[in-house]
C-alpha positions as semicolon CSV with decimal commas, in nm:
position;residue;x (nm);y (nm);z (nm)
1;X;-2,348;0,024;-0,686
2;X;-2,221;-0,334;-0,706
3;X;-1,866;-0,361;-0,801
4;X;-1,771;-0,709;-0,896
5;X;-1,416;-0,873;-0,808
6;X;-1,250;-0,791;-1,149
7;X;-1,362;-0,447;-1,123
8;X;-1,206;-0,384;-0,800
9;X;-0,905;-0,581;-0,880
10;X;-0,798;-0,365;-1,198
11;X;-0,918;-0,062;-1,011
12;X;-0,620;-0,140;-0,750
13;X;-0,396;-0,165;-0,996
14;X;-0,482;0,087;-1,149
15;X;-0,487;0,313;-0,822
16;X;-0,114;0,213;-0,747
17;X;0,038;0,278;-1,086
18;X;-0,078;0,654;-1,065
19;X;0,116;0,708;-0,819
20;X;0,468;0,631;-1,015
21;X;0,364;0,660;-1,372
22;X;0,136;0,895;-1,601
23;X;-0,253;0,840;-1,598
24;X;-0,348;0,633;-1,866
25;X;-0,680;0,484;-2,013
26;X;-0,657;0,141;-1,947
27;X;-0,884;-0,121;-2,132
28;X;-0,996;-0,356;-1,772
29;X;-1,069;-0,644;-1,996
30;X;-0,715;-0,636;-2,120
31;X;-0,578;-0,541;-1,779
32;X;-0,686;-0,808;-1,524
33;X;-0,596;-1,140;-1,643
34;X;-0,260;-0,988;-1,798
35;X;-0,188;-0,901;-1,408
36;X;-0,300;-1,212;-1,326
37;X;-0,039;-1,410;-1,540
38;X;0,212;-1,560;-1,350
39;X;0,519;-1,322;-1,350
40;X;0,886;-1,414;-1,497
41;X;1,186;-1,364;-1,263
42;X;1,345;-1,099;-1,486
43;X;1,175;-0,809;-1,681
44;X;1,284;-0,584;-1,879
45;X;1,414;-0,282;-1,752
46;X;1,214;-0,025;-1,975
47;X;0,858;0,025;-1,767
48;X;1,006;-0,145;-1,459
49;X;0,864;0,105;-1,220
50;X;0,521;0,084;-1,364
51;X;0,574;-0,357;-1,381
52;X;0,632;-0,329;-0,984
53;X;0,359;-0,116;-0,901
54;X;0,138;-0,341;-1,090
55;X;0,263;-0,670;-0,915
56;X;0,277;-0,530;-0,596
57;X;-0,066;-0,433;-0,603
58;X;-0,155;-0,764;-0,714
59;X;0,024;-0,991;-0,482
60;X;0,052;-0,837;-0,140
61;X;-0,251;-0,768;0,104
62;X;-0,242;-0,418;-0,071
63;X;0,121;-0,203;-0,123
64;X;0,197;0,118;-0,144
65;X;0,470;0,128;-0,368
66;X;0,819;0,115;-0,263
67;X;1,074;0,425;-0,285
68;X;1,051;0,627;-0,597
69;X;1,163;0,976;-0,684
70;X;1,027;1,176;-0,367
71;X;0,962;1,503;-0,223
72;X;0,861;1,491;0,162
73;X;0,800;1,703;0,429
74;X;1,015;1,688;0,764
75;X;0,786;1,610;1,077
76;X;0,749;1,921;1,287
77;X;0,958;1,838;1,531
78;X;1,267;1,750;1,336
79;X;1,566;1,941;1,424
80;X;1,838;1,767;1,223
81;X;1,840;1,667;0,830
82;X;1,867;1,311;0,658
83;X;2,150;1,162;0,647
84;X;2,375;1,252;0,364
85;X;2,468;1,010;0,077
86;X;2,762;0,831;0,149
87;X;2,950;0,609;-0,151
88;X;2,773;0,311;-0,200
89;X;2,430;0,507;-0,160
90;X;2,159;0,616;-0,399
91;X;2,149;0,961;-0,187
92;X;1,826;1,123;-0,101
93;X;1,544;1,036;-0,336
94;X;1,452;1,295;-0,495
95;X;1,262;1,435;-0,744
96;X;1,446;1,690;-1,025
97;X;1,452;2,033;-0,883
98;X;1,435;1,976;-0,518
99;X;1,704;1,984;-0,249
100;X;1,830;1,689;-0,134
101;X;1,858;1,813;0,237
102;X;1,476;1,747;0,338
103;X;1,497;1,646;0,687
104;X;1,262;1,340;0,702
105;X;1,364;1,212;0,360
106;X;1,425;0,856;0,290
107;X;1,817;0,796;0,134
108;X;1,798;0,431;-0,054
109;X;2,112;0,281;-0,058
110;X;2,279;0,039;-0,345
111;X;2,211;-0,240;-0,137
112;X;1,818;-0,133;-0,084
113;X;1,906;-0,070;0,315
114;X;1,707;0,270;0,399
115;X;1,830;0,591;0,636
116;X;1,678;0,920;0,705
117;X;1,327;0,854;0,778
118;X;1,206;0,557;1,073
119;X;1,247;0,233;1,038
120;X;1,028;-0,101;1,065
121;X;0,755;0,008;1,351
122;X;0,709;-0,371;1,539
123;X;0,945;-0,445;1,874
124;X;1,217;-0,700;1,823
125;X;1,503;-0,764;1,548
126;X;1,272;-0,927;1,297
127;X;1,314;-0,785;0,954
128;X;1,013;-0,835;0,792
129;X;0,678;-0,826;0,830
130;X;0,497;-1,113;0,684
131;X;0,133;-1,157;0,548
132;X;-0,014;-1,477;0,370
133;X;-0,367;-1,341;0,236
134;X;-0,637;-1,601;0,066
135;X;-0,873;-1,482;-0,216
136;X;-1,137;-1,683;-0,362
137;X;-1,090;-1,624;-0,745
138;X;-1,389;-1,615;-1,029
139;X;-1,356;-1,990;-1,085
140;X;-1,415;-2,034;-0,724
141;X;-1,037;-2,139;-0,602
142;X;-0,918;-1,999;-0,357
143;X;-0,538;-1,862;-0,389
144;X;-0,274;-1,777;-0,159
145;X;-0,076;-1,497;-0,160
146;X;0,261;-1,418;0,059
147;X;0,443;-1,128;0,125
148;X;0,744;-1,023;0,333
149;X;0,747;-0,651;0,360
150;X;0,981;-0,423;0,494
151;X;1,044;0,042;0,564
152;X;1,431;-0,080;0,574
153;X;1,486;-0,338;0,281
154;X;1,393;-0,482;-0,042
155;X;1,078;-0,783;0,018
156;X;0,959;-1,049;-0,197
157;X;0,607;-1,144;-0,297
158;X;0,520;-1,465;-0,381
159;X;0,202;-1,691;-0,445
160;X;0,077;-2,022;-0,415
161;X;0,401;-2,139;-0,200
162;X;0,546;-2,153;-0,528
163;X;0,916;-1,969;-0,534
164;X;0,921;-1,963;-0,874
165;X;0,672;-1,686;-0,868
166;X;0,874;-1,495;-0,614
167;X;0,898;-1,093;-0,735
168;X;1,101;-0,909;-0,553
169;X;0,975;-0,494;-0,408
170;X;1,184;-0,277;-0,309
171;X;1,179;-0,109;0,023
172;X;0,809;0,017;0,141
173;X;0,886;0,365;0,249
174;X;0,621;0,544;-0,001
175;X;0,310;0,654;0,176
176;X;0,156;0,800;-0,121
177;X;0,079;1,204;-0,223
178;X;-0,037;1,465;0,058
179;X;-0,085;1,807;0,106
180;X;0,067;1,939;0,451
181;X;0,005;2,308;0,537
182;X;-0,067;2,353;0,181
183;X;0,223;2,207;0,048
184;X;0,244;1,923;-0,157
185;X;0,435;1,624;-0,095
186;X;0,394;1,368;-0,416
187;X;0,554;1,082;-0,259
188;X;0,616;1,117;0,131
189;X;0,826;0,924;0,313
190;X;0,828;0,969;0,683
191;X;0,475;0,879;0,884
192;X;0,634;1,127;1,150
193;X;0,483;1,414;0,907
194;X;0,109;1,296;0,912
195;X;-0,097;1,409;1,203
196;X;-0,247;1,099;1,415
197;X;-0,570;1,276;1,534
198;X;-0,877;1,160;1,270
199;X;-1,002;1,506;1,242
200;X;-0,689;1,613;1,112
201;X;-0,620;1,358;0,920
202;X;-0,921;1,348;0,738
203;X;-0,895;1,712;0,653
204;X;-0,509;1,611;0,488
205;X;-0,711;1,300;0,282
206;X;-0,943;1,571;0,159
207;X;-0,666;1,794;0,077
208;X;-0,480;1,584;-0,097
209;X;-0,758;1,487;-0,359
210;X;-0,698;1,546;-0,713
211;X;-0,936;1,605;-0,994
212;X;-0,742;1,348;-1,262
213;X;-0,636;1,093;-0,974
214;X;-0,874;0,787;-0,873
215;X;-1,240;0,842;-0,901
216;X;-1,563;0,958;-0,748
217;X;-1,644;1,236;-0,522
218;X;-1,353;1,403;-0,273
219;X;-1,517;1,163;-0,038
220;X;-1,448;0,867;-0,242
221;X;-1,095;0,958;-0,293
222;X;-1,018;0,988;0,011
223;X;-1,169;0,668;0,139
224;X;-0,953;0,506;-0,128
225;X;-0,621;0,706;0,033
226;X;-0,698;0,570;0,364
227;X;-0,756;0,216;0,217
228;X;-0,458;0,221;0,081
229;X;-0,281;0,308;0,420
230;X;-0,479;0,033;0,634
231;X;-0,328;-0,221;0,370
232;X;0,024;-0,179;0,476
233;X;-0,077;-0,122;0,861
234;X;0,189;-0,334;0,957
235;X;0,461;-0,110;0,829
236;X;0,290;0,183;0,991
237;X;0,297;0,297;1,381
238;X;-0,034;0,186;1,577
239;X;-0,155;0,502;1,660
240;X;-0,107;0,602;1,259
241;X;-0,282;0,346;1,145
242;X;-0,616;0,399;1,410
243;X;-0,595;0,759;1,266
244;X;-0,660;0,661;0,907
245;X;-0,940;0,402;1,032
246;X;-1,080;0,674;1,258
247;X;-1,065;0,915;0,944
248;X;-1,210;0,690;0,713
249;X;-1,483;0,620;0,958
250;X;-1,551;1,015;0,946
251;X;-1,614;1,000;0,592
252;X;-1,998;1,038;0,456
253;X;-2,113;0,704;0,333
254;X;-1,908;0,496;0,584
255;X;-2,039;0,292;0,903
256;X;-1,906;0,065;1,121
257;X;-2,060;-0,222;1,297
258;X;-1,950;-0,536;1,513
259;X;-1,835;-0,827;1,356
260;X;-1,614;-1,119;1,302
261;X;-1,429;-1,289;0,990
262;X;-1,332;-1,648;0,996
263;X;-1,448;-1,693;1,415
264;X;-1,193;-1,352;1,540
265;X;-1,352;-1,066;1,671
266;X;-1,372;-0,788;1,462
267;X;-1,503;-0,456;1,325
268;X;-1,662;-0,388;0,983
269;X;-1,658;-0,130;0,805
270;X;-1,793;-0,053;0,488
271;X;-1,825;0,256;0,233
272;X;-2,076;0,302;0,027
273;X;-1,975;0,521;-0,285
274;X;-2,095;0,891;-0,294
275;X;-2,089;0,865;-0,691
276;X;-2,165;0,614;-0,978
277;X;-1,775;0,545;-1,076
278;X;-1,653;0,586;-0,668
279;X;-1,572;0,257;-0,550
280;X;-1,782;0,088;-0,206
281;X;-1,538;-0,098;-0,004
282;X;-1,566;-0,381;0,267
283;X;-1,295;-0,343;0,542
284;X;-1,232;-0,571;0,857
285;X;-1,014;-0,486;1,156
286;X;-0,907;-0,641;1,458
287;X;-1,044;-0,431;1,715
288;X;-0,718;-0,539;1,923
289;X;-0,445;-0,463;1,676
290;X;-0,606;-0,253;1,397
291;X;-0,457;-0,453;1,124
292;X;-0,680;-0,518;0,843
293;X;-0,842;-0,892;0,843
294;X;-1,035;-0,850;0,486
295;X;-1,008;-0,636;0,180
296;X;-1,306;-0,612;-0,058
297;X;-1,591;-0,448;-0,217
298;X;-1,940;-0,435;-0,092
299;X;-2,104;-0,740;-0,312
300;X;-1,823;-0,864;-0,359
301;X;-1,558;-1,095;-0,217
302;X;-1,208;-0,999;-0,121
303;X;-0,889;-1,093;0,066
304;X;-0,847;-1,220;0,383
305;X;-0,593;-1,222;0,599
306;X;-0,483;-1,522;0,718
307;X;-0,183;-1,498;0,928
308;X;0,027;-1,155;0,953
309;X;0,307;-0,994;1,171
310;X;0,716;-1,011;1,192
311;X;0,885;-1,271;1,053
312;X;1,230;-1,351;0,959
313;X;1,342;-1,361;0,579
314;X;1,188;-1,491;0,333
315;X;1,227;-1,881;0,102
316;X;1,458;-1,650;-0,172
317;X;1,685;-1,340;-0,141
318;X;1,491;-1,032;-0,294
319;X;1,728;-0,900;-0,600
320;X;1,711;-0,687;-0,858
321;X;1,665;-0,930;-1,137
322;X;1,371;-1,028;-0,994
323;X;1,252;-0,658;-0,942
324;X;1,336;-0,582;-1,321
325;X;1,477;-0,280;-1,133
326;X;1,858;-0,120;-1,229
327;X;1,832;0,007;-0,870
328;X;1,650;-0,046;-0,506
329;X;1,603;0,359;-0,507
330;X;1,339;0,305;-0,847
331;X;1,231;-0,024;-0,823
């Protein structure tokens, strides 16, 4: 099955926004160029968390979504809890109903600085970790994209070089929904609690499947999960982020090959849906790294990568405003 640029593009979006805000039918001929309109610097604050989602997915090499109301799992070996809310702090987040002490939870702070779960994964005192990602759109220009990402503060996204687009995230702590010894965890936090050998991991991506969430086969779902995760490989630990390629390579349908994009060395991998509406993706890897080089569908063209790794901060402070958030802990 061919799936053509739009398609994938409001099937990202789409993707993302589950994971913060009730399933919806969307109309994709509506969808894409409304996401594609250049954002304001302030939004409204009704639908704010659903707004970011949206941008985020649009604008950044791929994000999972930054902290929302969570329920995670410590890692096994954690002996002490998170960090308890001090004034000035949002306090765990935390979905309605859970306890607050979850060792391994993330604690958002007013000022969008995070505790309780690890930090930024790269070596040195840089605080973000920057990407600049060029897509070739349906008229045939190509577009530039820029993001400065961060597990410990709020980041900006911004395209074209032009600030005035600049949209600011909130801290990228969210790794998305799993199911860990049977429990689930709808937005998990710390990367300590996922296991880093393939097998395993591909059993959680399985697990963690879910009949009303994204689409195909268990097989294409959980592609789509580890997608998601080699996006913001960056912000994850290296050995993490060779599990989820290791565990998407395990998956039926998917084969990897030698390769290159733009003259690097690379690896190619590509998924061919298991079902009709399952989506068939094109991912490229530096063999050296294992950071994602492209993003796209088979058929079709997608990102690529251009430059990526830490960075100092970015043209325009991240704030709120320009979040459309009333706090870093939601937005």
């Amino acid at each position: 099955m061919m799936v053509t640029t739009d398609e994938s593009y409001a099937q990202t979006l789409r993707e993302r926004a589950e994971l913060l805000v009730p399933r919806v039918d969307v109309d994709l001929d509506a969808v894409v160029p409304r996401a594609r309109r250049r954002r304001g610097r302030t939004r409204a604050a009704a639908g704010a968390v659903a707004v970011s989602a949206l941008v985020a997915a649009t604008w950044g090499v791929g994000s999972v979504l930054a902290a929302g109301p969570t329920h995670v799992v410590a890692p096994a070996d954690a002996s002490t809890p998170a960090p308890a809310a001090t004034s000035g702090s949002a306090g765990p987040v935390t979905a309605p109903g859970v306890p607050g002490d979850v060792p391994g939870e993330a604690v958002v702070a007013d000022d969008g600085s995070v505790s309780g779960v690890p930090g930024d994964p790269w070596d040195g005192d840089a605080p973000y970790w920057y990407t600049v990602t060029e897509y070739v759109g349906t008229d045939g220009q190509v577009r530039r994209s820029e993001s400065w990402k961060s597990r410990e503060r709020p980041g900006l996204l911004m395209s074209d070089r032009d600030v005035a687009t600049a949209t600011a995230i909130g801290p990228v702590v969210v790794l998305g929904r799993f199911v860990l010894d049977g429990q689930v965890h709808d937005v998990l936090t710390d990367p300590r609690a996922l296991p880093v050998d393939p097998v395993a991991l591909e059993r959680v991506l399985r697990n963690g499947t879910e009949p009303d969430r994204r689409a195909g086969t268990d097989d294409d779902k959980a592609m789509s999960m580890a997608r998601d995760a080699l996006l913001e490989g960056g912000l994850l630990p290296r050995d993490l982020r060779t599990a989820f390629w290791d565990a998407a390579v395990l998956l039926p349908g998917a084969e990897v090959v030698p390769g290159e994009s733009r003259g690097r060395a690379a690896e190619v991998l590509t998924y061919r849906a298991q079902a009709p509406e399952g989506a068939s993706y094109r991912l490229v890897r530096d063999p050296v790294t294992g950071l994602l080089l492209e993003d796209g569908s088979l058929g079709s063209p997608g990102g690529v990568v251009v430059d990526q790794g830490p960075a100092g901060p970015p043209p325009v402070e991240p704030t709120l405003a320009m979040a459309g958030c009333t706090s870093w802990a939601t937005c």
